[in-house]
């Protein structure tokens, strides 16, 4: 009997350990190709242009402006106009497309908040440059402005430089010089090791070199714009003693403020109990287990926990966060604001993860502009 209990306990422990390993592997997986899982059901024409008919989903009925991405880097921008086409379909008006591209019935698309594909499409005049980062050559866009005030724009996990262009327009209008950066093990950045993501631990080193690049070119103050995991990177960089007095402000959209809580939320999104997230933590934070996952070493998740490190925050911070964010819970941003009302301002939107701008681009733009004007000298 004792032997059977021990065997059963061993099997249970192995199963629990296996689930934690699988969650950690999925979380840190190398960037994969975009999934084109939304079929085009129809294309309509009227005096105002073209409409595209799609299946009715939470995404396709979401308020705001979005982009449909198709294979071969083609895209179609959609307006906020939503028209019913029966109980299972909706139509969205197309406001712009890749030159010469017209969607057709049967095409398959990917729904996205990445509204602009390139700086030119966002009305920005950019130069393609490369940052000589520790991981290798990291592509970046540079938009010139005031050489003394720079903005560095950091995208999130699984996203790309293009995702930050929504915020670059604000920085450009304020007159800042902008660097729109990439980093290791992304679709654009250099491949290092197994290609796995370290949740900001090593990626931060590449973005830190972008700060060095700005300083060598005359930057006296820097604003970090961070999206999701990019916000976690921005917070770590602002906390580095060597940047004291240099990082003037943080603008964080849908920030990751506590990886443990974010992992639990994403387990729920995937149909697992939130408690399953705890099983992944040792596989990320204990060096031998982290290496078994394919990581170069352990990840110090505690240093990324700004819900408990609120007292360490020393930089004025604006947070923009969606009330329907089921990936990075808004309660974490609310908690940081409540803990540090002297430094943190929170603006909420009826939006999902990193979709605040899409839901209300004018309010996003006005909020960020007004806040930066009040805090960053010109």
GROMACS .gro file of C-alpha atoms in nm:
model
  378
    1UNK     CA    1   0.000   0.000   0.000
    2UNK     CA    2   0.278   0.243   0.093
    3UNK     CA    3   0.457   0.157  -0.229
    4UNK     CA    4   0.145   0.230  -0.432
    5UNK     CA    5   0.094   0.565  -0.263
    6UNK     CA    6   0.456   0.661  -0.326
    7UNK     CA    7   0.426   0.556  -0.689
    8UNK     CA    8   0.105   0.752  -0.727
    9UNK     CA    9   0.265   1.056  -0.568
   10UNK     CA   10   0.559   1.028  -0.803
   11UNK     CA   11   0.332   1.013  -1.107
   12UNK     CA   12   0.135   1.313  -0.982
   13UNK     CA   13   0.455   1.508  -0.917
   14UNK     CA   14   0.581   1.425  -1.265
   15UNK     CA   15   0.253   1.536  -1.418
   16UNK     CA   16   0.258   1.863  -1.224
   17UNK     CA   17   0.620   1.923  -1.317
   18UNK     CA   18   0.545   1.848  -1.679
   19UNK     CA   19   0.266   2.105  -1.688
   20UNK     CA   20   0.492   2.370  -1.537
   21UNK     CA   21   0.762   2.289  -1.794
   22UNK     CA   22   0.507   2.310  -2.078
   23UNK     CA   23   0.376   2.650  -1.961
   24UNK     CA   24   0.730   2.788  -1.929
   25UNK     CA   25   0.819   2.655  -2.273
   26UNK     CA   26   0.514   2.812  -2.431
   27UNK     CA   27   0.568   3.146  -2.259
   28UNK     CA   28   0.929   3.173  -2.373
   29UNK     CA   29   0.887   3.013  -2.715
   30UNK     CA   30   1.075   3.162  -3.011
   31UNK     CA   31   0.872   3.398  -3.224
   32UNK     CA   32   0.663   3.202  -3.471
   33UNK     CA   33   0.486   3.302  -3.791
   34UNK     CA   34   0.165   3.503  -3.779
   35UNK     CA   35  -0.152   3.292  -3.780
   36UNK     CA   36  -0.401   3.375  -4.055
   37UNK     CA   37  -0.719   3.239  -3.901
   38UNK     CA   38  -0.985   3.491  -4.008
   39UNK     CA   39  -1.145   3.416  -4.347
   40UNK     CA   40  -1.277   3.692  -4.571
   41UNK     CA   41  -1.645   3.609  -4.627
   42UNK     CA   42  -1.725   3.890  -4.868
   43UNK     CA   43  -1.613   4.221  -5.016
   44UNK     CA   44  -1.877   4.488  -5.082
   45UNK     CA   45  -1.860   4.816  -5.270
   46UNK     CA   46  -2.058   5.138  -5.225
   47UNK     CA   47  -2.015   5.508  -5.296
   48UNK     CA   48  -1.786   5.546  -4.995
   49UNK     CA   49  -1.551   5.266  -5.091
   50UNK     CA   50  -1.512   4.901  -4.992
   51UNK     CA   51  -1.632   4.697  -4.698
   52UNK     CA   52  -1.500   4.358  -4.591
   53UNK     CA   53  -1.732   4.093  -4.445
   54UNK     CA   54  -1.595   3.883  -4.160
   55UNK     CA   55  -1.717   3.633  -3.904
   56UNK     CA   56  -1.868   3.794  -3.596
   57UNK     CA   57  -1.619   3.762  -3.309
   58UNK     CA   58  -1.516   3.967  -3.006
   59UNK     CA   59  -1.233   4.108  -3.217
   60UNK     CA   60  -1.427   4.193  -3.532
   61UNK     CA   61  -1.698   4.368  -3.328
   62UNK     CA   62  -1.453   4.563  -3.111
   63UNK     CA   63  -1.489   4.939  -3.114
   64UNK     CA   64  -1.199   5.125  -3.271
   65UNK     CA   65  -0.967   5.112  -3.570
   66UNK     CA   66  -0.766   4.801  -3.650
   67UNK     CA   67  -0.566   4.629  -3.920
   68UNK     CA   68  -0.609   4.304  -4.107
   69UNK     CA   69  -0.278   4.145  -4.200
   70UNK     CA   70  -0.260   3.904  -4.492
   71UNK     CA   71   0.017   3.684  -4.622
   72UNK     CA   72   0.316   3.843  -4.796
   73UNK     CA   73   0.302   4.148  -4.564
   74UNK     CA   74  -0.016   4.284  -4.718
   75UNK     CA   75  -0.267   4.465  -4.499
   76UNK     CA   76  -0.601   4.645  -4.491
   77UNK     CA   77  -0.682   4.915  -4.237
   78UNK     CA   78  -1.034   4.918  -4.097
   79UNK     CA   79  -1.243   5.206  -3.968
   80UNK     CA   80  -1.449   5.202  -3.649
   81UNK     CA   81  -1.767   5.159  -3.855
   82UNK     CA   82  -1.933   4.821  -3.791
   83UNK     CA   83  -2.233   4.701  -3.992
   84UNK     CA   84  -2.436   4.391  -3.912
   85UNK     CA   85  -2.457   4.125  -4.180
   86UNK     CA   86  -2.683   3.880  -4.002
   87UNK     CA   87  -2.629   3.692  -3.675
   88UNK     CA   88  -2.286   3.550  -3.764
   89UNK     CA   89  -2.121   3.819  -3.978
   90UNK     CA   90  -2.021   4.185  -3.969
   91UNK     CA   91  -1.883   4.427  -4.226
   92UNK     CA   92  -1.600   4.672  -4.156
   93UNK     CA   93  -1.507   4.958  -4.388
   94UNK     CA   94  -1.160   4.950  -4.545
   95UNK     CA   95  -0.978   5.284  -4.512
   96UNK     CA   96  -0.642   5.188  -4.659
   97UNK     CA   97  -0.449   4.895  -4.803
   98UNK     CA   98  -0.106   4.794  -4.921
   99UNK     CA   99  -0.051   4.957  -5.260
  100UNK     CA  100  -0.230   4.763  -5.531
  101UNK     CA  101  -0.386   4.512  -5.292
  102UNK     CA  102  -0.758   4.436  -5.272
  103UNK     CA  103  -0.881   4.161  -5.038
  104UNK     CA  104  -1.099   3.896  -5.198
  105UNK     CA  105  -1.335   3.626  -5.076
  106UNK     CA  106  -1.142   3.330  -4.944
  107UNK     CA  107  -0.836   3.525  -4.836
  108UNK     CA  108  -0.733   3.457  -4.479
  109UNK     CA  109  -0.626   3.736  -4.246
  110UNK     CA  110  -0.490   3.804  -3.899
  111UNK     CA  111  -0.661   4.063  -3.678
  112UNK     CA  112  -0.418   4.311  -3.527
  113UNK     CA  113  -0.383   4.635  -3.335
  114UNK     CA  114  -0.063   4.709  -3.529
  115UNK     CA  115  -0.220   4.979  -3.742
  116UNK     CA  116   0.083   5.110  -3.934
  117UNK     CA  117   0.320   4.874  -4.114
  118UNK     CA  118   0.599   5.126  -4.169
  119UNK     CA  119   0.691   5.477  -4.053
  120UNK     CA  120   0.594   5.618  -4.393
  121UNK     CA  121   0.241   5.483  -4.353
  122UNK     CA  122   0.223   5.664  -4.018
  123UNK     CA  123   0.331   5.988  -4.187
  124UNK     CA  124   0.681   5.970  -4.039
  125UNK     CA  125   1.013   6.034  -4.213
  126UNK     CA  126   1.246   5.765  -4.081
  127UNK     CA  127   1.591   5.633  -4.155
  128UNK     CA  128   1.672   5.264  -4.121
  129UNK     CA  129   1.973   5.224  -3.894
  130UNK     CA  130   2.128   4.944  -3.689
  131UNK     CA  131   2.212   4.944  -3.319
  132UNK     CA  132   2.532   4.757  -3.237
  133UNK     CA  133   2.385   4.572  -2.939
  134UNK     CA  134   2.535   4.290  -2.729
  135UNK     CA  135   2.326   4.038  -2.924
  136UNK     CA  136   2.439   4.173  -3.260
  137UNK     CA  137   2.304   4.422  -3.509
  138UNK     CA  138   1.950   4.527  -3.411
  139UNK     CA  139   1.747   4.709  -3.680
  140UNK     CA  140   1.593   5.040  -3.573
  141UNK     CA  141   1.412   5.334  -3.724
  142UNK     CA  142   1.535   5.683  -3.642
  143UNK     CA  143   1.307   5.984  -3.677
  144UNK     CA  144   1.504   6.304  -3.629
  145UNK     CA  145   1.395   6.588  -3.405
  146UNK     CA  146   1.542   6.777  -3.109
  147UNK     CA  147   1.888   6.622  -3.055
  148UNK     CA  148   1.868   6.683  -2.679
  149UNK     CA  149   1.538   6.499  -2.619
  150UNK     CA  150   1.496   6.144  -2.743
  151UNK     CA  151   1.216   5.889  -2.723
  152UNK     CA  152   1.297   5.519  -2.737
  153UNK     CA  153   1.006   5.296  -2.833
  154UNK     CA  154   1.010   4.935  -2.710
  155UNK     CA  155   0.768   4.677  -2.846
  156UNK     CA  156   0.632   4.380  -2.658
  157UNK     CA  157   0.652   4.002  -2.663
  158UNK     CA  158   0.557   3.860  -3.003
  159UNK     CA  159   0.512   4.206  -3.157
  160UNK     CA  160   0.742   4.415  -3.378
  161UNK     CA  161   0.876   4.767  -3.420
  162UNK     CA  162   0.567   4.855  -3.621
  163UNK     CA  163   0.348   4.807  -3.316
  164UNK     CA  164   0.501   5.111  -3.147
  165UNK     CA  165   0.440   5.349  -3.438
  166UNK     CA  166   0.107   5.439  -3.278
  167UNK     CA  167   0.305   5.621  -3.009
  168UNK     CA  168   0.591   5.747  -3.223
  169UNK     CA  169   0.363   6.001  -3.385
  170UNK     CA  170   0.312   6.173  -3.047
  171UNK     CA  171   0.685   6.190  -2.981
  172UNK     CA  172   0.746   6.332  -3.328
  173UNK     CA  173   0.483   6.601  -3.287
  174UNK     CA  174   0.644   6.697  -2.956
  175UNK     CA  175   0.970   6.745  -3.144
  176UNK     CA  176   1.162   6.451  -2.996
  177UNK     CA  177   1.411   6.242  -3.187
  178UNK     CA  178   1.286   5.883  -3.183
  179UNK     CA  179   1.455   5.546  -3.196
  180UNK     CA  180   1.213   5.262  -3.274
  181UNK     CA  181   1.413   4.960  -3.169
  182UNK     CA  182   1.422   4.583  -3.205
  183UNK     CA  183   1.604   4.336  -2.984
  184UNK     CA  184   1.725   3.976  -2.977
  185UNK     CA  185   1.510   3.678  -3.071
  186UNK     CA  186   1.232   3.875  -3.236
  187UNK     CA  187   1.121   3.856  -3.597
  188UNK     CA  188   1.356   4.145  -3.682
  189UNK     CA  189   1.635   4.118  -3.426
  190UNK     CA  190   1.939   3.887  -3.417
  191UNK     CA  191   1.897   3.523  -3.322
  192UNK     CA  192   2.077   3.425  -3.002
  193UNK     CA  193   2.107   3.079  -2.847
  194UNK     CA  194   1.786   2.877  -2.863
  195UNK     CA  195   1.589   3.183  -2.973
  196UNK     CA  196   1.384   3.180  -2.654
  197UNK     CA  197   1.249   3.493  -2.486
  198UNK     CA  198   1.384   3.577  -2.140
  199UNK     CA  199   1.090   3.805  -2.048
  200UNK     CA  200   1.306   4.118  -2.065
  201UNK     CA  201   1.613   3.995  -1.874
  202UNK     CA  202   1.855   3.974  -2.169
  203UNK     CA  203   1.648   4.175  -2.417
  204UNK     CA  204   1.702   4.476  -2.192
  205UNK     CA  205   2.074   4.475  -2.276
  206UNK     CA  206   2.001   4.542  -2.643
  207UNK     CA  207   1.763   4.829  -2.567
  208UNK     CA  208   2.017   4.968  -2.320
  209UNK     CA  209   2.258   5.005  -2.609
  210UNK     CA  210   1.996   5.216  -2.788
  211UNK     CA  211   2.009   5.451  -2.489
  212UNK     CA  212   2.387   5.463  -2.528
  213UNK     CA  213   2.344   5.542  -2.896
  214UNK     CA  214   2.114   5.834  -2.809
  215UNK     CA  215   2.353   5.971  -2.547
  216UNK     CA  216   2.648   5.957  -2.785
  217UNK     CA  217   2.443   6.166  -3.026
  218UNK     CA  218   2.357   6.440  -2.780
  219UNK     CA  219   2.059   6.314  -2.580
  220UNK     CA  220   2.028   6.495  -2.248
  221UNK     CA  221   1.692   6.347  -2.156
  222UNK     CA  222   1.513   6.034  -2.272
  223UNK     CA  223   1.150   5.926  -2.263
  224UNK     CA  224   1.093   5.551  -2.277
  225UNK     CA  225   0.774   5.432  -2.445
  226UNK     CA  226   0.709   5.068  -2.354
  227UNK     CA  227   0.435   4.835  -2.470
  228UNK     CA  228   0.352   4.521  -2.264
  229UNK     CA  229   0.685   4.341  -2.210
  230UNK     CA  230   0.849   4.652  -2.355
  231UNK     CA  231   0.714   4.837  -2.052
  232UNK     CA  232   0.881   4.582  -1.823
  233UNK     CA  233   1.207   4.651  -2.007
  234UNK     CA  234   1.156   5.028  -1.976
  235UNK     CA  235   1.104   5.003  -1.599
  236UNK     CA  236   1.422   4.798  -1.559
  237UNK     CA  237   1.624   5.048  -1.762
  238UNK     CA  238   1.490   5.346  -1.568
  239UNK     CA  239   1.594   5.167  -1.247
  240UNK     CA  240   1.959   5.137  -1.350
  241UNK     CA  241   2.177   5.375  -1.144
  242UNK     CA  242   2.381   5.479  -1.446
  243UNK     CA  243   2.068   5.627  -1.606
  244UNK     CA  244   1.978   5.841  -1.306
  245UNK     CA  245   1.891   6.190  -1.424
  246UNK     CA  246   1.873   6.076  -1.787
  247UNK     CA  247   1.538   5.894  -1.810
  248UNK     CA  248   1.292   6.182  -1.782
  249UNK     CA  249   0.964   5.991  -1.812
  250UNK     CA  250   0.801   5.657  -1.886
  251UNK     CA  251   0.495   5.609  -2.107
  252UNK     CA  252   0.371   5.254  -2.058
  253UNK     CA  253   0.086   5.090  -2.251
  254UNK     CA  254  -0.060   4.769  -2.102
  255UNK     CA  255   0.252   4.717  -1.890
  256UNK     CA  256   0.375   4.388  -1.750
  257UNK     CA  257   0.427   4.484  -1.385
  258UNK     CA  258   0.438   4.138  -1.229
  259UNK     CA  259   0.524   3.833  -1.440
  260UNK     CA  260   0.379   3.589  -1.190
  261UNK     CA  261   0.036   3.750  -1.214
  262UNK     CA  262   0.061   3.787  -1.592
  263UNK     CA  263   0.145   3.418  -1.627
  264UNK     CA  264  -0.159   3.328  -1.417
  265UNK     CA  265  -0.384   3.552  -1.629
  266UNK     CA  266  -0.258   3.395  -1.949
  267UNK     CA  267  -0.319   3.048  -1.811
  268UNK     CA  268  -0.683   3.147  -1.761
  269UNK     CA  269  -0.694   3.280  -2.118
  270UNK     CA  270  -0.575   2.939  -2.234
  271UNK     CA  271  -0.841   2.751  -2.037
  272UNK     CA  272  -0.621   2.647  -1.746
  273UNK     CA  273  -0.677   2.735  -1.381
  274UNK     CA  274  -0.486   3.042  -1.265
  275UNK     CA  275  -0.302   2.827  -1.011
  276UNK     CA  276  -0.134   2.642  -1.298
  277UNK     CA  277   0.079   2.952  -1.347
  278UNK     CA  278   0.258   2.881  -1.020
  279UNK     CA  279   0.389   2.557  -1.167
  280UNK     CA  280   0.587   2.745  -1.431
  281UNK     CA  281   0.774   2.970  -1.188
  282UNK     CA  282   1.048   2.724  -1.084
  283UNK     CA  283   1.114   2.647  -1.450
  284UNK     CA  284   1.189   3.016  -1.502
  285UNK     CA  285   1.367   3.110  -1.180
  286UNK     CA  286   1.579   2.804  -1.089
  287UNK     CA  287   1.887   2.784  -1.312
  288UNK     CA  288   1.898   2.407  -1.384
  289UNK     CA  289   1.524   2.400  -1.458
  290UNK     CA  290   1.544   2.716  -1.671
  291UNK     CA  291   1.817   2.556  -1.879
  292UNK     CA  292   1.600   2.248  -1.921
  293UNK     CA  293   1.336   2.479  -2.070
  294UNK     CA  294   1.597   2.608  -2.316
  295UNK     CA  295   1.678   2.939  -2.147
  296UNK     CA  296   2.037   3.063  -2.104
  297UNK     CA  297   1.982   3.094  -1.729
  298UNK     CA  298   1.729   3.181  -1.464
  299UNK     CA  299   1.506   3.488  -1.487
  300UNK     CA  300   1.491   3.707  -1.174
  301UNK     CA  301   1.115   3.754  -1.179
  302UNK     CA  302   1.123   3.933  -0.844
  303UNK     CA  303   1.315   4.224  -0.997
  304UNK     CA  304   1.029   4.266  -1.251
  305UNK     CA  305   0.764   4.275  -0.976
  306UNK     CA  306   0.675   4.642  -0.952
  307UNK     CA  307   0.367   4.567  -0.743
  308UNK     CA  308   0.607   4.495  -0.455
  309UNK     CA  309   0.885   4.730  -0.571
  310UNK     CA  310   0.667   5.042  -0.593
  311UNK     CA  311   0.891   5.225  -0.347
  312UNK     CA  312   1.184   5.183  -0.589
  313UNK     CA  313   1.013   5.372  -0.870
  314UNK     CA  314   1.183   5.707  -0.924
  315UNK     CA  315   1.064   5.818  -1.270
  316UNK     CA  316   0.739   5.999  -1.359
  317UNK     CA  317   0.521   5.737  -1.522
  318UNK     CA  318   0.208   5.750  -1.736
  319UNK     CA  319   0.021   5.421  -1.772
  320UNK     CA  320  -0.243   5.362  -2.039
  321UNK     CA  321  -0.434   5.041  -1.971
  322UNK     CA  322  -0.747   4.869  -2.098
  323UNK     CA  323  -1.017   4.760  -1.856
  324UNK     CA  324  -1.068   4.444  -2.066
  325UNK     CA  325  -0.703   4.343  -2.066
  326UNK     CA  326  -0.702   3.970  -1.992
  327UNK     CA  327  -0.326   3.934  -2.042
  328UNK     CA  328  -0.171   4.201  -1.816
  329UNK     CA  329  -0.437   4.270  -1.549
  330UNK     CA  330  -0.530   4.633  -1.504
  331UNK     CA  331  -0.548   4.584  -1.127
  332UNK     CA  332  -0.167   4.576  -1.126
  333UNK     CA  333  -0.152   4.921  -1.282
  334UNK     CA  334  -0.418   5.044  -1.041
  335UNK     CA  335  -0.213   4.909  -0.752
  336UNK     CA  336   0.104   5.084  -0.867
  337UNK     CA  337  -0.084   5.410  -0.912
  338UNK     CA  338  -0.235   5.381  -0.564
  339UNK     CA  339   0.105   5.301  -0.413
  340UNK     CA  340   0.284   5.588  -0.592
  341UNK     CA  341   0.033   5.864  -0.672
  342UNK     CA  342   0.324   6.110  -0.657
  343UNK     CA  343   0.477   5.960  -0.971
  344UNK     CA  344   0.219   5.745  -1.147
  345UNK     CA  345  -0.082   5.857  -1.349
  346UNK     CA  346  -0.321   5.599  -1.495
  347UNK     CA  347  -0.555   5.653  -1.790
  348UNK     CA  348  -0.802   5.372  -1.855
  349UNK     CA  349  -0.968   5.269  -2.179
  350UNK     CA  350  -1.243   5.025  -2.269
  351UNK     CA  351  -0.991   4.808  -2.448
  352UNK     CA  352  -0.801   4.481  -2.450
  353UNK     CA  353  -0.427   4.425  -2.427
  354UNK     CA  354  -0.222   4.696  -2.608
  355UNK     CA  355  -0.537   4.821  -2.783
  356UNK     CA  356  -0.597   5.148  -2.595
  357UNK     CA  357  -0.480   5.356  -2.890
  358UNK     CA  358  -0.695   5.160  -3.133
  359UNK     CA  359  -1.005   5.211  -2.920
  360UNK     CA  360  -0.963   5.589  -2.896
  361UNK     CA  361  -0.656   5.722  -3.081
  362UNK     CA  362  -0.749   6.086  -3.025
  363UNK     CA  363  -0.776   6.048  -2.645
  364UNK     CA  364  -0.457   5.839  -2.633
  365UNK     CA  365  -0.274   6.107  -2.830
  366UNK     CA  366  -0.411   6.395  -2.622
  367UNK     CA  367  -0.343   6.221  -2.291
  368UNK     CA  368   0.020   6.141  -2.373
  369UNK     CA  369   0.086   6.484  -2.526
  370UNK     CA  370  -0.059   6.676  -2.232
  371UNK     CA  371   0.120   6.461  -1.974
  372UNK     CA  372   0.461   6.485  -2.144
  373UNK     CA  373   0.428   6.858  -2.199
  374UNK     CA  374   0.382   6.901  -1.826
  375UNK     CA  375   0.680   6.684  -1.726
  376UNK     CA  376   0.953   6.694  -1.989
  377UNK     CA  377   1.128   7.030  -2.042
  378UNK     CA  378   1.163   7.150  -2.399
   0.00000   0.00000   0.00000
